[in-house]
CSV table of C-alpha atoms in Angstrom, one decimal:
chain,number,residue,atom,x,y,z
W,1,MET,CA,106.1,95.3,88.1
W,2,HIS,CA,108.4,93.4,90.4
W,3,ASP,CA,112.1,92.7,90.2
W,4,HIS,CA,112.2,89.0,89.4
W,5,GLY,CA,116.0,88.8,89.2
W,6,PRO,CA,117.9,85.7,90.0
W,7,ASP,CA,118.6,86.9,93.6
W,8,LYS,CA,114.8,86.9,94.5
W,9,GLU,CA,113.5,84.1,96.6
W,10,PRO,CA,111.0,81.8,94.7
W,11,LEU,CA,108.7,81.9,97.7
W,12,ILE,CA,108.6,85.8,97.7
W,13,ILE,CA,107.9,85.8,94.0
W,14,ALA,CA,105.0,83.4,94.4
W,15,LEU,CA,103.6,85.4,97.3
W,16,GLN,CA,103.8,88.6,95.3
W,17,ARG,CA,101.9,86.9,92.5
W,18,VAL,CA,99.2,85.8,95.0
W,19,ILE,CA,98.9,89.3,96.4
W,20,HIS,CA,98.7,90.8,92.9
W,21,TRP,CA,95.8,88.4,92.0
W,22,ALA,CA,94.1,89.2,95.3
W,23,VAL,CA,94.2,92.9,94.5
W,24,ARG,CA,92.7,92.2,91.0
W,25,LEU,CA,89.9,90.3,92.8
W,26,LEU,CA,89.4,93.3,95.1
W,27,ALA,CA,89.1,95.5,92.0
W,28,ILE,CA,86.4,93.2,90.5
W,29,MET,CA,84.5,93.1,93.8
W,30,MET,CA,84.7,96.9,94.1
W,31,VAL,CA,83.1,97.3,90.7
W,32,ALA,CA,80.3,95.1,91.9
W,33,VAL,CA,80.0,97.3,95.1
W,34,ILE,CA,79.9,100.5,92.9
W,35,LEU,CA,77.2,99.1,90.7
W,36,MET,CA,75.1,98.0,93.7
W,37,GLY,CA,75.7,101.5,95.2
W,38,VAL,CA,74.4,103.1,92.0
W,39,VAL,CA,71.3,100.9,92.2
W,40,ASP,CA,70.9,101.9,95.9
W,41,VAL,CA,71.1,105.6,95.0
W,42,ALA,CA,68.4,105.2,92.3
W,43,TRP,CA,66.2,103.2,94.7
W,44,THR,CA,66.6,105.7,97.5
W,45,LEU,CA,65.8,108.6,95.2
W,46,TYR,CA,62.9,106.7,93.8
W,47,GLN,CA,61.5,106.0,97.2
W,48,ARG,CA,62.0,109.5,98.5
W,49,VAL,CA,60.3,111.1,95.5
W,50,LEU,CA,57.2,108.8,95.6
W,51,GLU,CA,56.6,109.3,99.4
W,52,PRO,CA,53.8,111.7,100.2
W,53,PRO,CA,54.0,114.6,99.4
W,54,ALA,CA,55.0,113.2,96.0
W,55,PHE,CA,57.9,114.7,94.0
W,56,ILE,CA,58.9,116.9,97.0
W,57,LEU,CA,62.2,116.2,98.8
W,58,THR,CA,62.5,117.3,102.4
W,59,ILE,CA,65.9,118.2,103.9
W,60,PRO,CA,66.2,114.7,105.5
W,61,ASP,CA,65.4,113.1,102.1
W,62,ILE,CA,68.1,115.2,100.5
W,63,LEU,CA,70.6,114.4,103.2
W,64,ALA,CA,69.9,110.6,102.8
W,65,THR,CA,70.3,110.9,99.0
W,66,PHE,CA,73.6,112.9,99.5
W,67,GLY,CA,74.8,110.2,101.8
W,68,ALA,CA,74.1,107.5,99.3
W,69,PHE,CA,75.8,109.5,96.5
W,70,MET,CA,78.9,110.0,98.7
W,71,ALA,CA,79.1,106.3,99.5
W,72,VAL,CA,79.3,105.5,95.8
W,73,LEU,CA,81.9,108.2,95.2
W,74,ILE,CA,84.0,106.9,98.1
W,75,ALA,CA,83.8,103.4,96.6
W,76,ILE,CA,84.9,104.9,93.2
W,77,GLU,CA,87.9,106.5,95.0
W,78,ILE,CA,88.8,103.2,96.6
W,79,PHE,CA,88.6,101.5,93.1
W,80,ILE,CA,90.9,104.2,91.8
W,81,ASN,CA,93.4,103.4,94.6
W,82,ILE,CA,93.2,99.7,93.8
W,83,THR,CA,93.8,100.3,90.0
W,84,ILE,CA,96.7,102.7,90.7
W,85,TYR,CA,98.2,100.0,92.9
W,86,LEU,CA,97.8,97.4,90.2
W,87,ARG,CA,99.5,99.6,87.6
W,88,GLU,CA,102.3,101.1,89.6
W,89,ASP,CA,102.6,98.6,92.6
W,90,VAL,CA,102.6,101.6,94.9
W,91,ILE,CA,100.1,103.2,97.2
W,92,HIS,CA,99.7,106.9,96.7
W,93,VAL,CA,99.3,108.6,100.0
W,94,LYS,CA,97.7,111.7,98.5
W,95,ILE,CA,94.8,109.7,97.0
W,96,VAL,CA,94.3,107.7,100.2
W,97,ILE,CA,94.1,110.9,102.2
W,98,ALA,CA,91.7,112.4,99.7
W,99,THR,CA,89.5,109.3,100.0
W,100,ALA,CA,89.6,109.7,103.8
W,101,LEU,CA,88.6,113.3,103.5
W,102,MET,CA,85.7,112.3,101.2
W,103,ALA,CA,84.5,109.8,103.8
W,104,VAL,CA,84.7,112.4,106.6
W,105,ALA,CA,82.8,114.9,104.4
W,106,ARG,CA,80.1,112.2,103.9
W,107,LYS,CA,79.9,111.8,107.7
W,108,VAL,CA,79.6,115.6,108.2
W,109,ILE,CA,76.9,115.9,105.5
W,110,ILE,CA,74.7,113.1,106.9
W,111,LEU,CA,75.4,114.1,110.6
W,112,ASP,CA,72.2,114.4,112.7
W,113,MET,CA,73.0,117.4,115.0
W,114,ASP,CA,70.2,116.5,117.4
W,115,LYS,CA,71.7,113.0,118.1
W,116,THR,CA,75.4,114.0,118.1
W,117,GLY,CA,77.2,114.7,121.3
W,118,TYR,CA,79.8,117.4,121.7
W,119,LEU,CA,82.6,114.9,122.1
W,120,GLU,CA,81.8,113.3,118.8
W,121,LEU,CA,81.6,116.8,117.1
W,122,PHE,CA,85.0,117.7,118.6
W,123,GLY,CA,86.5,114.4,117.4
W,124,LEU,CA,85.1,114.9,114.0
W,125,ALA,CA,86.4,118.4,113.8
W,126,ALA,CA,89.9,117.2,114.9
W,127,LEU,CA,89.7,114.5,112.2
W,128,VAL,CA,88.8,117.0,109.5
W,129,PHE,CA,91.5,119.3,110.6
W,130,THR,CA,94.3,116.7,110.7
W,131,ALA,CA,93.2,115.0,107.5
W,132,SER,CA,93.2,118.4,105.7
W,133,ILE,CA,96.6,119.3,107.1
W,134,SER,CA,97.9,115.9,106.0
W,135,TYR,CA,96.6,116.4,102.5
W,136,TRP,CA,98.1,119.9,102.3
W,137,LEU,CA,101.5,118.6,103.5
W,138,VAL,CA,101.5,115.7,101.0
W,139,HIS,CA,100.4,118.1,98.3
W,140,LYS,CA,103.1,120.6,99.1
W,141,THR,CA,105.9,118.0,99.5
W,142,PRO,CA,107.7,117.6,96.2
W,143,ALA,CA,107.3,114.0,94.9
W,144,PHE,CA,110.3,112.2,93.7
W,145,SER,CA,111.6,108.7,93.0
W,146,VAL,CA,115.2,107.6,93.4
W,147,ARG,CA,116.4,104.8,91.1
W,148,PHE,CA,119.4,102.8,92.3
W,149,GLY,CA,121.9,101.4,89.9
W,150,LYS,CA,125.2,99.6,89.8
W,151,ASP,CA,127.6,102.4,88.9
W,152,GLY,CA,126.1,105.3,90.8
W,153,ALA,CA,126.3,107.8,87.9
W,154,PRO,CA,123.1,109.6,86.9
W,155,ASP,CA,122.2,109.0,83.2
W,156,PRO,CA,121.0,112.2,81.4
W,157,ASP,CA,120.0,110.1,78.4
W,158,THR,CA,117.4,108.1,80.2
W,159,ASN,CA,116.3,110.9,82.6
W,160,PRO,CA,115.6,114.5,81.5
W,161,GLU,CA,115.6,115.7,85.1
W,162,VAL,CA,119.2,114.7,85.5
W,163,ALA,CA,120.0,116.5,82.3
W,164,ARG,CA,118.4,119.7,83.7
W,165,GLY,CA,120.3,119.3,87.0
W,166,ALA,CA,117.2,118.3,89.0
W,167,ALA,CA,118.7,115.1,90.4
W,168,ALA,CA,119.4,114.7,94.1
W,169,THR,CA,123.0,114.6,95.1
W,170,THR,CA,124.5,111.5,96.7
W,171,ASP,CA,125.4,113.7,99.7
W,172,ASP,CA,121.7,113.9,100.6
W,173,LEU,CA,121.5,110.1,101.0
W,174,PRO,CA,122.5,108.0,104.0
W,175,GLU,CA,125.8,106.1,103.9
W,176,THR,CA,125.3,103.2,101.6
W,177,LYS,CA,127.2,101.4,98.8
W,178,ILE,CA,124.3,101.9,96.4
W,179,ARG,CA,124.0,105.3,94.8
W,180,PRO,CA,121.1,106.6,92.7
W,181,THR,CA,121.4,106.1,89.0
W,182,ASN,CA,118.8,108.8,88.3
W,183,VAL,CA,116.1,110.7,90.0
W,184,ARG,CA,112.8,111.6,88.4
W,185,LYS,CA,110.1,113.9,89.6
W,186,THR,CA,106.6,112.5,89.6
């Protein structure tokens, strides 16, 4: 996961291990939150169904249930973010923006129009618009990863994209002594 070469500071290596274990602890706690959220959804639905008139859900009941469902789905998305970070040691912006969009969608779904001012509606609309544009931009931007090596020559044996000619040129990179060994699309 991390480059533990001889040139790494022992303190940095130790701190990276602490952070990695902290993220694992967050994953465990998020699973607990998800399970409690599922229990809350079941309890909310149970209460709404048994209130008079029994077995009939009103619009506010449905919206409350949707809000509880969405909260659990947001927690699941956050758990996915955590597990991807643990596996790849990288934060995927697209997934983070998708999680934010889901949170905004939850807010829109449970919004009480009678108690919401026009400034809050305008701000929420701006948030939906900017998050959607951000997601679209991230989705349309080609993802790539540049690997740096010692000799600066792309290796077609270890990277099929280089063999197909999909590698970035060193002219596209800022002036540096380190040149990419290969480039892979993700």
